[in-house]
PDB file of C-alpha atoms in Angstrom:
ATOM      1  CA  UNK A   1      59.905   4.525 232.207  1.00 82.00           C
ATOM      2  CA  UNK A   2      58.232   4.627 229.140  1.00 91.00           C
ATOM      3  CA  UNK A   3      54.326   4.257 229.087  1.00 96.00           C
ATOM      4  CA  UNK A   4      52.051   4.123 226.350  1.00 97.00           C
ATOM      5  CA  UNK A   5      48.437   4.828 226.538  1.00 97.00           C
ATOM      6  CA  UNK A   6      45.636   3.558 223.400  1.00 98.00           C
ATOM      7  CA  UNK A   7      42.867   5.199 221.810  1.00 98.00           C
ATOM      8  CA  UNK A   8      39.553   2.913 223.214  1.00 98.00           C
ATOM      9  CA  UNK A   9      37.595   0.112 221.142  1.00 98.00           C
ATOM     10  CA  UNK A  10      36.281   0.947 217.619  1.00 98.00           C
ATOM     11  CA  UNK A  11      33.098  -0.947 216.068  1.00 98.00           C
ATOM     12  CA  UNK A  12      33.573  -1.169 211.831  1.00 98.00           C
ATOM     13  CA  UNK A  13      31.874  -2.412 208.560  1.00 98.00           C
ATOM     14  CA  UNK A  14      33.342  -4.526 206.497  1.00 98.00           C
ATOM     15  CA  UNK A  15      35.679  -2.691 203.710  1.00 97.00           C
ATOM     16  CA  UNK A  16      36.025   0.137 206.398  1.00 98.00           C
ATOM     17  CA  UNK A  17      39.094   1.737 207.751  1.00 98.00           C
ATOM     18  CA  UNK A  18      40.213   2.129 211.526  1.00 98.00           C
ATOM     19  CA  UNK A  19      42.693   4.140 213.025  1.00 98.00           C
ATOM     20  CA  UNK A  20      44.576   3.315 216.171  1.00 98.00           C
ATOM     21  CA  UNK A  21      46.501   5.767 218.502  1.00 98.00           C
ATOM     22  CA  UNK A  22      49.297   5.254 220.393  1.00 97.00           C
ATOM     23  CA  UNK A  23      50.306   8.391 223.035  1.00 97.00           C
ATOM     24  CA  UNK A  24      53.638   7.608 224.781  1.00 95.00           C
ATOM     25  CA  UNK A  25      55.309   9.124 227.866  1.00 93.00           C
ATOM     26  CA  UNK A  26      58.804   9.147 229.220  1.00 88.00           C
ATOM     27  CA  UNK A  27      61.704   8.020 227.445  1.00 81.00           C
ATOM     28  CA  UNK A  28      62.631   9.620 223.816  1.00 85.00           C
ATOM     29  CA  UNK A  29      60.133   9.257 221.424  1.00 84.00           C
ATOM     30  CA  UNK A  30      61.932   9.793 218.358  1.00 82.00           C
ATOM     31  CA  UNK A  31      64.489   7.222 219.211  1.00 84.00           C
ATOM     32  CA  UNK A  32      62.394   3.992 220.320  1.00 90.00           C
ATOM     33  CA  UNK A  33      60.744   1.098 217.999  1.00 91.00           C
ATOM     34  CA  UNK A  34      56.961   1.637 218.193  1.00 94.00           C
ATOM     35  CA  UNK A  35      55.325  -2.003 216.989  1.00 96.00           C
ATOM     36  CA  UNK A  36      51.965  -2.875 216.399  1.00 98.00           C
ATOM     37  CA  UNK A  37      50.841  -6.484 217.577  1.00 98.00           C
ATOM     38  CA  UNK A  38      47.253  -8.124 217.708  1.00 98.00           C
ATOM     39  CA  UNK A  39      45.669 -11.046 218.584  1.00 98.00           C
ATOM     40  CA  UNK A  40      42.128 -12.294 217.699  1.00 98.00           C
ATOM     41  CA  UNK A  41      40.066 -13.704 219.973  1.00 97.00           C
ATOM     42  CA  UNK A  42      41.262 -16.668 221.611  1.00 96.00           C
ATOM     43  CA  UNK A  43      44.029 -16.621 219.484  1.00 97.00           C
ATOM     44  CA  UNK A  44      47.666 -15.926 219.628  1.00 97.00           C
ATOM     45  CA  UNK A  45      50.224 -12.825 218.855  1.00 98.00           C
ATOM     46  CA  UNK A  46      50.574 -11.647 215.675  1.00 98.00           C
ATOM     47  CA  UNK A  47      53.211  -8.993 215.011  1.00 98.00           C
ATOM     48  CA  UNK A  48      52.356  -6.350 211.967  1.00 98.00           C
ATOM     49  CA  UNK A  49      55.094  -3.885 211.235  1.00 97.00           C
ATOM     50  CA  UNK A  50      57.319  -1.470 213.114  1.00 94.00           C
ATOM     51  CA  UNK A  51      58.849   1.951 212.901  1.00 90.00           C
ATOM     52  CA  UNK A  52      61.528   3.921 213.766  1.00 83.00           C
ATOM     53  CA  UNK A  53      59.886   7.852 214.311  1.00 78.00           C
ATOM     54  CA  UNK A  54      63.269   9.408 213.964  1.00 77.00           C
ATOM     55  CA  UNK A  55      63.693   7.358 210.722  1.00 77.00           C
ATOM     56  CA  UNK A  56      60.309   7.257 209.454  1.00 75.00           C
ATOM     57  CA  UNK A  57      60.146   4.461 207.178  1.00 87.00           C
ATOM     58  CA  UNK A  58      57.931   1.363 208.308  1.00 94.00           C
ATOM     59  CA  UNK A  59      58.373  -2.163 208.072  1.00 95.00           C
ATOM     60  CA  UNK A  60      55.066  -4.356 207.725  1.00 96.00           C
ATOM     61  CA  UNK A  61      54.455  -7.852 207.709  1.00 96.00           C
ATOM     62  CA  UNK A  62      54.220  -9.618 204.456  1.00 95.00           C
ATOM     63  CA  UNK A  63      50.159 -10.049 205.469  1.00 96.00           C
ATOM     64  CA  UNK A  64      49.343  -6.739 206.114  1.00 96.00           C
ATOM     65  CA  UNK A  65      51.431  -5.091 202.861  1.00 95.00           C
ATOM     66  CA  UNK A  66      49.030  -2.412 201.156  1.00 95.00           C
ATOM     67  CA  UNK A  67      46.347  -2.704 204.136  1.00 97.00           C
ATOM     68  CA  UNK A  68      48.074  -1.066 206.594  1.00 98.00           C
ATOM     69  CA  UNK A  69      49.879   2.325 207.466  1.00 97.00           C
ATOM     70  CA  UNK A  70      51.997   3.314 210.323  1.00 96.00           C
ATOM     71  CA  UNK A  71      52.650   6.391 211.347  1.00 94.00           C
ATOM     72  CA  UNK A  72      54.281   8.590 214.115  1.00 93.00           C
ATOM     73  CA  UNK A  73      53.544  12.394 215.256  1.00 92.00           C
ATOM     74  CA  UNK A  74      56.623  13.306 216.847  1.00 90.00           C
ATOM     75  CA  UNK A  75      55.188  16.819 218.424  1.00 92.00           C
ATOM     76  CA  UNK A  76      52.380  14.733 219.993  1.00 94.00           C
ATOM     77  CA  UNK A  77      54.692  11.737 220.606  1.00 94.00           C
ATOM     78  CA  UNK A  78      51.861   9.354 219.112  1.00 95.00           C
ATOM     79  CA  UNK A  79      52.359   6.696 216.733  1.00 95.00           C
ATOM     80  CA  UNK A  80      49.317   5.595 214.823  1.00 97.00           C
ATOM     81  CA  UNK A  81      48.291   2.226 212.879  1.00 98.00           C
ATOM     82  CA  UNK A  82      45.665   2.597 209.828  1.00 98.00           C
ATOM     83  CA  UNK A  83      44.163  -0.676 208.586  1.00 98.00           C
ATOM     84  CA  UNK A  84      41.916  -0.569 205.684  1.00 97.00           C
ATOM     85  CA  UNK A  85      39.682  -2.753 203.740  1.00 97.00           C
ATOM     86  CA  UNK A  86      38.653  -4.550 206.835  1.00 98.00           C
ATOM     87  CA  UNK A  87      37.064  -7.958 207.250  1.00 97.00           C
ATOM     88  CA  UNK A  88      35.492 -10.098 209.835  1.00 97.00           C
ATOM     89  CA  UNK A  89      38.728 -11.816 210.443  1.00 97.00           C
ATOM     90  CA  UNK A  90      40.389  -8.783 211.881  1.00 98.00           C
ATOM     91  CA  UNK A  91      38.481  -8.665 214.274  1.00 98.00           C
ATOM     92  CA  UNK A  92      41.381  -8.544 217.432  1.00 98.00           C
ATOM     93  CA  UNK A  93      42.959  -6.767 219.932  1.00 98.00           C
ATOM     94  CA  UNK A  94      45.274  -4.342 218.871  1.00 98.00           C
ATOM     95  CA  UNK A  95      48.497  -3.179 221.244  1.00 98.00           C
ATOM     96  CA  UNK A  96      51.307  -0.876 220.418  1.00 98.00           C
ATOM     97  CA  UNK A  97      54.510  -1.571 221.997  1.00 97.00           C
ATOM     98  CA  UNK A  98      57.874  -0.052 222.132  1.00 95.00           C
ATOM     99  CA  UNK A  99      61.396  -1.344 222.188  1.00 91.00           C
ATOM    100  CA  UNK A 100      64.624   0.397 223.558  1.00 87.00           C
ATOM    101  CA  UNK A 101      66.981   1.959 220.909  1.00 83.00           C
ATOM    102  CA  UNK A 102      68.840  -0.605 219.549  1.00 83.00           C
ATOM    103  CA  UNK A 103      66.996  -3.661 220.975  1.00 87.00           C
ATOM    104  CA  UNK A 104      65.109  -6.009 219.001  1.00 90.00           C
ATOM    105  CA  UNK A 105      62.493  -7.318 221.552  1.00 94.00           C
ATOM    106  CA  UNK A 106      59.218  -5.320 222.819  1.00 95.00           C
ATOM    107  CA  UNK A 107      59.977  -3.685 226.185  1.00 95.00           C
ATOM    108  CA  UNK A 108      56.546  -1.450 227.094  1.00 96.00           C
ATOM    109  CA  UNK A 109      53.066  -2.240 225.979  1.00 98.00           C
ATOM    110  CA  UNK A 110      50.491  -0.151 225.668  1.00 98.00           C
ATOM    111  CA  UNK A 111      46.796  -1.794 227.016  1.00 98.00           C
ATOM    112  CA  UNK A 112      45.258  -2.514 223.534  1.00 98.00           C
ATOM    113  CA  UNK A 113      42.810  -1.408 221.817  1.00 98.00           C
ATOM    114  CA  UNK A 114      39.586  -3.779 220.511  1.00 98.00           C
ATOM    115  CA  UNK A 115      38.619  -3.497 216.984  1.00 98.00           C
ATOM    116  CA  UNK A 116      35.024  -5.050 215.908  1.00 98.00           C
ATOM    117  CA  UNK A 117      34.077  -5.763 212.580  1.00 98.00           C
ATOM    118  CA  UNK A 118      31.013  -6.725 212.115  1.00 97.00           C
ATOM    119  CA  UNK A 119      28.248  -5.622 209.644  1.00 95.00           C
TER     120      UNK A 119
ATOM    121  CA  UNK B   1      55.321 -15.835 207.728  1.00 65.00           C
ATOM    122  CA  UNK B   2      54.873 -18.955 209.328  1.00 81.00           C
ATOM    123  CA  UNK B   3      54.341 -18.523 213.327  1.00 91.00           C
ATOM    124  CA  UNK B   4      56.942 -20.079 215.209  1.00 97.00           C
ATOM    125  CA  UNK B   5      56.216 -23.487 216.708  1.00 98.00           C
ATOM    126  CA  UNK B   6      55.278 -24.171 220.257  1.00 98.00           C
ATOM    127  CA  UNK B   7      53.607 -26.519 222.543  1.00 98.00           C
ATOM    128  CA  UNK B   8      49.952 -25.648 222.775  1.00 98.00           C
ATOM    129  CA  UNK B   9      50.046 -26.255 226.864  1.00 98.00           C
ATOM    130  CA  UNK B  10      52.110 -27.737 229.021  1.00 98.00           C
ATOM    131  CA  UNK B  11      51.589 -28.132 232.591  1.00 97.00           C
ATOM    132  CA  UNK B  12      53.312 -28.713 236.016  1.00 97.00           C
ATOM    133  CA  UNK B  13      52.878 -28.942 239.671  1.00 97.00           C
ATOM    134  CA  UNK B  14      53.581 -25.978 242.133  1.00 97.00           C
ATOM    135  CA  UNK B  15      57.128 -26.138 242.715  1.00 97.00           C
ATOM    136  CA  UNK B  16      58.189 -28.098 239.897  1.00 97.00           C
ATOM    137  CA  UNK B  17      60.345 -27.375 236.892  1.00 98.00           C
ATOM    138  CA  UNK B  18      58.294 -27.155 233.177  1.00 98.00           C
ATOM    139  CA  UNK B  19      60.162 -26.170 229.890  1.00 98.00           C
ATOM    140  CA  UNK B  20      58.725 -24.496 226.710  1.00 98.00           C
ATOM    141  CA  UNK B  21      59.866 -25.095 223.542  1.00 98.00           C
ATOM    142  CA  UNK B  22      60.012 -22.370 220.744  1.00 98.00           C
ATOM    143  CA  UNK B  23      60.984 -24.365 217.065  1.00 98.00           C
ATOM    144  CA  UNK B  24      62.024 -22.307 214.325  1.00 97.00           C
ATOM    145  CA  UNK B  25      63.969 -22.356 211.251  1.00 96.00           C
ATOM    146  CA  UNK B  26      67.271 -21.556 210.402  1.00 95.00           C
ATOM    147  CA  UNK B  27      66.114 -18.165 208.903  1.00 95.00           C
ATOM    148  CA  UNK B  28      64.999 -16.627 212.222  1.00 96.00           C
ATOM    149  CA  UNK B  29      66.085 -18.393 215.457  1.00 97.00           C
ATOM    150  CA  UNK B  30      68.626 -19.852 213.906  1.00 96.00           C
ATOM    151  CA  UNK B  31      70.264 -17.159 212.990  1.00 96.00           C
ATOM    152  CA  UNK B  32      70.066 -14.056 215.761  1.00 95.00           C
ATOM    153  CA  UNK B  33      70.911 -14.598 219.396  1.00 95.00           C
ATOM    154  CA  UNK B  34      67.463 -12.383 219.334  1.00 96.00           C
ATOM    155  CA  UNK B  35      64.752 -14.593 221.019  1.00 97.00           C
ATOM    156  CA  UNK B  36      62.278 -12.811 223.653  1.00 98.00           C
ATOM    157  CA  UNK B  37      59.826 -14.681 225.677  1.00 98.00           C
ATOM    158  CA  UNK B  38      56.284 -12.440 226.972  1.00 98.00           C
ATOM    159  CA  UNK B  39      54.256 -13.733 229.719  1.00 98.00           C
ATOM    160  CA  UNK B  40      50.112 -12.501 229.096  1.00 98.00           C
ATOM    161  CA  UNK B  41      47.948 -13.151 231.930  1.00 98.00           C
ATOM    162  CA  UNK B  42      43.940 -13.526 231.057  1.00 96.00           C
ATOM    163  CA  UNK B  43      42.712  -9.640 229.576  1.00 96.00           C
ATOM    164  CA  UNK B  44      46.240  -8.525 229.724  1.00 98.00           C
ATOM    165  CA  UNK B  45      49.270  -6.765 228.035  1.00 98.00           C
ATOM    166  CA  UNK B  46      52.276  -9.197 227.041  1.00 98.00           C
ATOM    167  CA  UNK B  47      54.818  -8.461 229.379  1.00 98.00           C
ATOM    168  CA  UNK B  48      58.466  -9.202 228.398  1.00 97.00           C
ATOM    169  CA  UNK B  49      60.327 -12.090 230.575  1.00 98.00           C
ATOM    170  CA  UNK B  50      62.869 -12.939 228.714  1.00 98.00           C
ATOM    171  CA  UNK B  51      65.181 -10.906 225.980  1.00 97.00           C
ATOM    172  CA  UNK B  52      68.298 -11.765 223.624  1.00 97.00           C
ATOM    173  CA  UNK B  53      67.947 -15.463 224.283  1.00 97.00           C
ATOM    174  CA  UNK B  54      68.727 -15.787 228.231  1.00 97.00           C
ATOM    175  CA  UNK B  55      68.586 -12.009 229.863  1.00 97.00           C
ATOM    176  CA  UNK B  56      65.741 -11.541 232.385  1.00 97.00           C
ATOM    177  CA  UNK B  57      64.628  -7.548 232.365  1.00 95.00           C
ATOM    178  CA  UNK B  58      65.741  -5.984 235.858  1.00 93.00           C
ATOM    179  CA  UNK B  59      63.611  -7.236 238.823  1.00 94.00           C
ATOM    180  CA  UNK B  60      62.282 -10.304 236.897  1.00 95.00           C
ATOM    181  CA  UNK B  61      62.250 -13.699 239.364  1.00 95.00           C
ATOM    182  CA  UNK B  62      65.292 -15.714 238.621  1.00 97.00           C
ATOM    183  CA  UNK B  63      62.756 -19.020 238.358  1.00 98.00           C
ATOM    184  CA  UNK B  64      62.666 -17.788 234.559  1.00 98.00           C
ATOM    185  CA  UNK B  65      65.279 -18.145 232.261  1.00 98.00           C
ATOM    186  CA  UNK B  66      66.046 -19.438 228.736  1.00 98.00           C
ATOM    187  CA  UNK B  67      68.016 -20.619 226.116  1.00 98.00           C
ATOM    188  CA  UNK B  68      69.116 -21.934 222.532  1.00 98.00           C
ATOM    189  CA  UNK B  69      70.240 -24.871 220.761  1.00 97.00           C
ATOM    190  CA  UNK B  70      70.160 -24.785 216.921  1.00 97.00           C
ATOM    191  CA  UNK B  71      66.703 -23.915 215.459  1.00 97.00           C
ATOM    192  CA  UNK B  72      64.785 -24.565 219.032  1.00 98.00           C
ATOM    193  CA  UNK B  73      64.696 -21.911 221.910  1.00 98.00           C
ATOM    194  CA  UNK B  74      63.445 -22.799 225.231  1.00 98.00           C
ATOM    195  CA  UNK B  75      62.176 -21.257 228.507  1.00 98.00           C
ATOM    196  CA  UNK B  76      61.799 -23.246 231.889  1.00 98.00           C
ATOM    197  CA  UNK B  77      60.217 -21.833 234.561  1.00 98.00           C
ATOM    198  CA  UNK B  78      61.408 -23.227 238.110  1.00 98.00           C
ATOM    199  CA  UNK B  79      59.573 -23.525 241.476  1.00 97.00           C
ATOM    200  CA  UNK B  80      56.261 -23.241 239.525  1.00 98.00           C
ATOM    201  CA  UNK B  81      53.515 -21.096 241.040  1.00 97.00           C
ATOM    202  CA  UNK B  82      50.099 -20.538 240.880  1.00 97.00           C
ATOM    203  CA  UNK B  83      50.865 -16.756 239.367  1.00 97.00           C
ATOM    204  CA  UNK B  84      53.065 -18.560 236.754  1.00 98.00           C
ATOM    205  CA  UNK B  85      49.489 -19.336 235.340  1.00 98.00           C
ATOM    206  CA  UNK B  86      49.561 -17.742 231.572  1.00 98.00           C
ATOM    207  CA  UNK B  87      49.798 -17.517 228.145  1.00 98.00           C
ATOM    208  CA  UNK B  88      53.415 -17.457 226.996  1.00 98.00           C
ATOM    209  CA  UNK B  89      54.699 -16.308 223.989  1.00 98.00           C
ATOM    210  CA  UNK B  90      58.267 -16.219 221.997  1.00 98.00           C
ATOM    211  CA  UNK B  91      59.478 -14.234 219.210  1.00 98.00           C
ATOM    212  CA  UNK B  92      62.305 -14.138 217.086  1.00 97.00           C
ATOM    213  CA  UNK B  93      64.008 -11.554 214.905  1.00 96.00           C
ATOM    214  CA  UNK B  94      64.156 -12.787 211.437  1.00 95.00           C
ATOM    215  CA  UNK B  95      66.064  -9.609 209.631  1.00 92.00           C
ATOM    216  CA  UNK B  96      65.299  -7.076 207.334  1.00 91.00           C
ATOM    217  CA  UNK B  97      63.320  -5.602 210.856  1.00 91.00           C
ATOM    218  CA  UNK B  98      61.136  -8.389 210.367  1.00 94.00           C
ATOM    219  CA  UNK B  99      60.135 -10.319 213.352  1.00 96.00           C
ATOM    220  CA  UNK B 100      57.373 -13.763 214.175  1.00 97.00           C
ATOM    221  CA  UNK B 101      56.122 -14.602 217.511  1.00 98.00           C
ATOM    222  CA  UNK B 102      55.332 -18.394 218.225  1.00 98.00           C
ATOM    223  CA  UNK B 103      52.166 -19.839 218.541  1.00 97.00           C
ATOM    224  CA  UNK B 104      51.950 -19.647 222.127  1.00 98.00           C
ATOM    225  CA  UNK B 105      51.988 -22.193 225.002  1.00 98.00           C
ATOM    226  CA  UNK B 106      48.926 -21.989 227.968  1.00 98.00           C
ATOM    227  CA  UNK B 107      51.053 -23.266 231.447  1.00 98.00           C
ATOM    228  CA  UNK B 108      48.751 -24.842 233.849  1.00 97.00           C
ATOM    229  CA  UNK B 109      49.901 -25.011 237.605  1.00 97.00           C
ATOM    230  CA  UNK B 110      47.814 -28.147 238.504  1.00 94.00           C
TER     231      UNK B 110
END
């Protein structure tokens, strides 16, 4: 069983950066889908981007192109999502979630991680 | 990307039979027999319900299942229960490792 554990909540400025962390247990690291997902307050999902740690390369949402960086630490086993030039509006809970090899839905969630912006 | 469409709430008595519909375009579900319904109870995780269109994930009540017909995907929930209570959510591959979750549906057990 794969379980994945977040870094806690983060207060920002405006035109700051945050960094989320991601440590998972169990299962193969290398091999699963680790996604990043968040939801604003009283609002609904909103999938950002994916990746593959054994192939490296991430795949972002169209809205979050050139704002946000995902990365993975396979010797940790700890994926990691960078979002920069914040703003009030992104203002959410963020989760990370992974997906069996070779599945395309979200198996195990991590228990998200607030982010505040607020000057 | 456009969120996928669904129902802001629907509702039901205990025991009854409610259905949720998830409208998309011919682009995403459409397309992949890859439609997954999450469950997210008040200052919780999503928890998956519902993969590839109509597979529950092992140990998941049989009172949840779903399906497909053309751009729409659905999930019904049968025997409705208080615990049933909850944000529900679908999402749909859309290629290219691209995926959109819908808009999400509140289900209230009246």
């Amino acid at each position: 069983q794969v379980q994945l554990v977040q870094s806690g909540a983060e207060v920002r400025k405006p035109g700051s950066s945050v960094k989320v962390s991601c440590k998972t247990t169990g299962g193969t690291f290398n091999t699963y889908t680790i996604t990043w997902v968040r939801q604003a307050p009283g609002r609904g999902l909103e999938w950002m981007g994916g990746v593959i740690p054994h192939f490296g390369r991430p795949t972002y949402a169209q809205k979050f192109r050139g704002r946000v960086t995902m990365t993975t630490v396979a010797s940790t086993t700890t994926a990691y999502m960078d979002l920069n030039s914040l703003k009030s509006e992104d203002t959410a809970v963020y989760y990370c979630a992974a997906g069996v090899p070779g599945t395309e839905y979200f198996s195990f969630w991590g228990q998200g991680t607030l982010v505040t912006v607020s000057s | 990307q456009s969120a996928l469409t669904q129902p802001a709430s629907v509702s039901g008595s205990p025991g009854q039979s409610i259905t949720i519909s998830c409208t998309g375009t011919s682009s995403d579900v459409g397309s992949y027999h890859l439609v997954s319904w999450y469950q997210q109870h008040p200052g919780s995780a999503p928890k998956l319900i519902i993969y590839e269109v109509t597979k529950r994930p092992s140990g998941l009540s049989r009172r949840f299942s779903g399906s497909k017909s053309g751009n729409v995907a659905s999930l019904t929930i049968s025997g409705l229960q208080t615990e049933d209570e909850a944000d529900y959510y679908c999402c749909s591959y859309r290629g290219s490792n691209i995926y959109v979750f819908g808009s999400g549906t509140k289900v209230t057990v009246l």
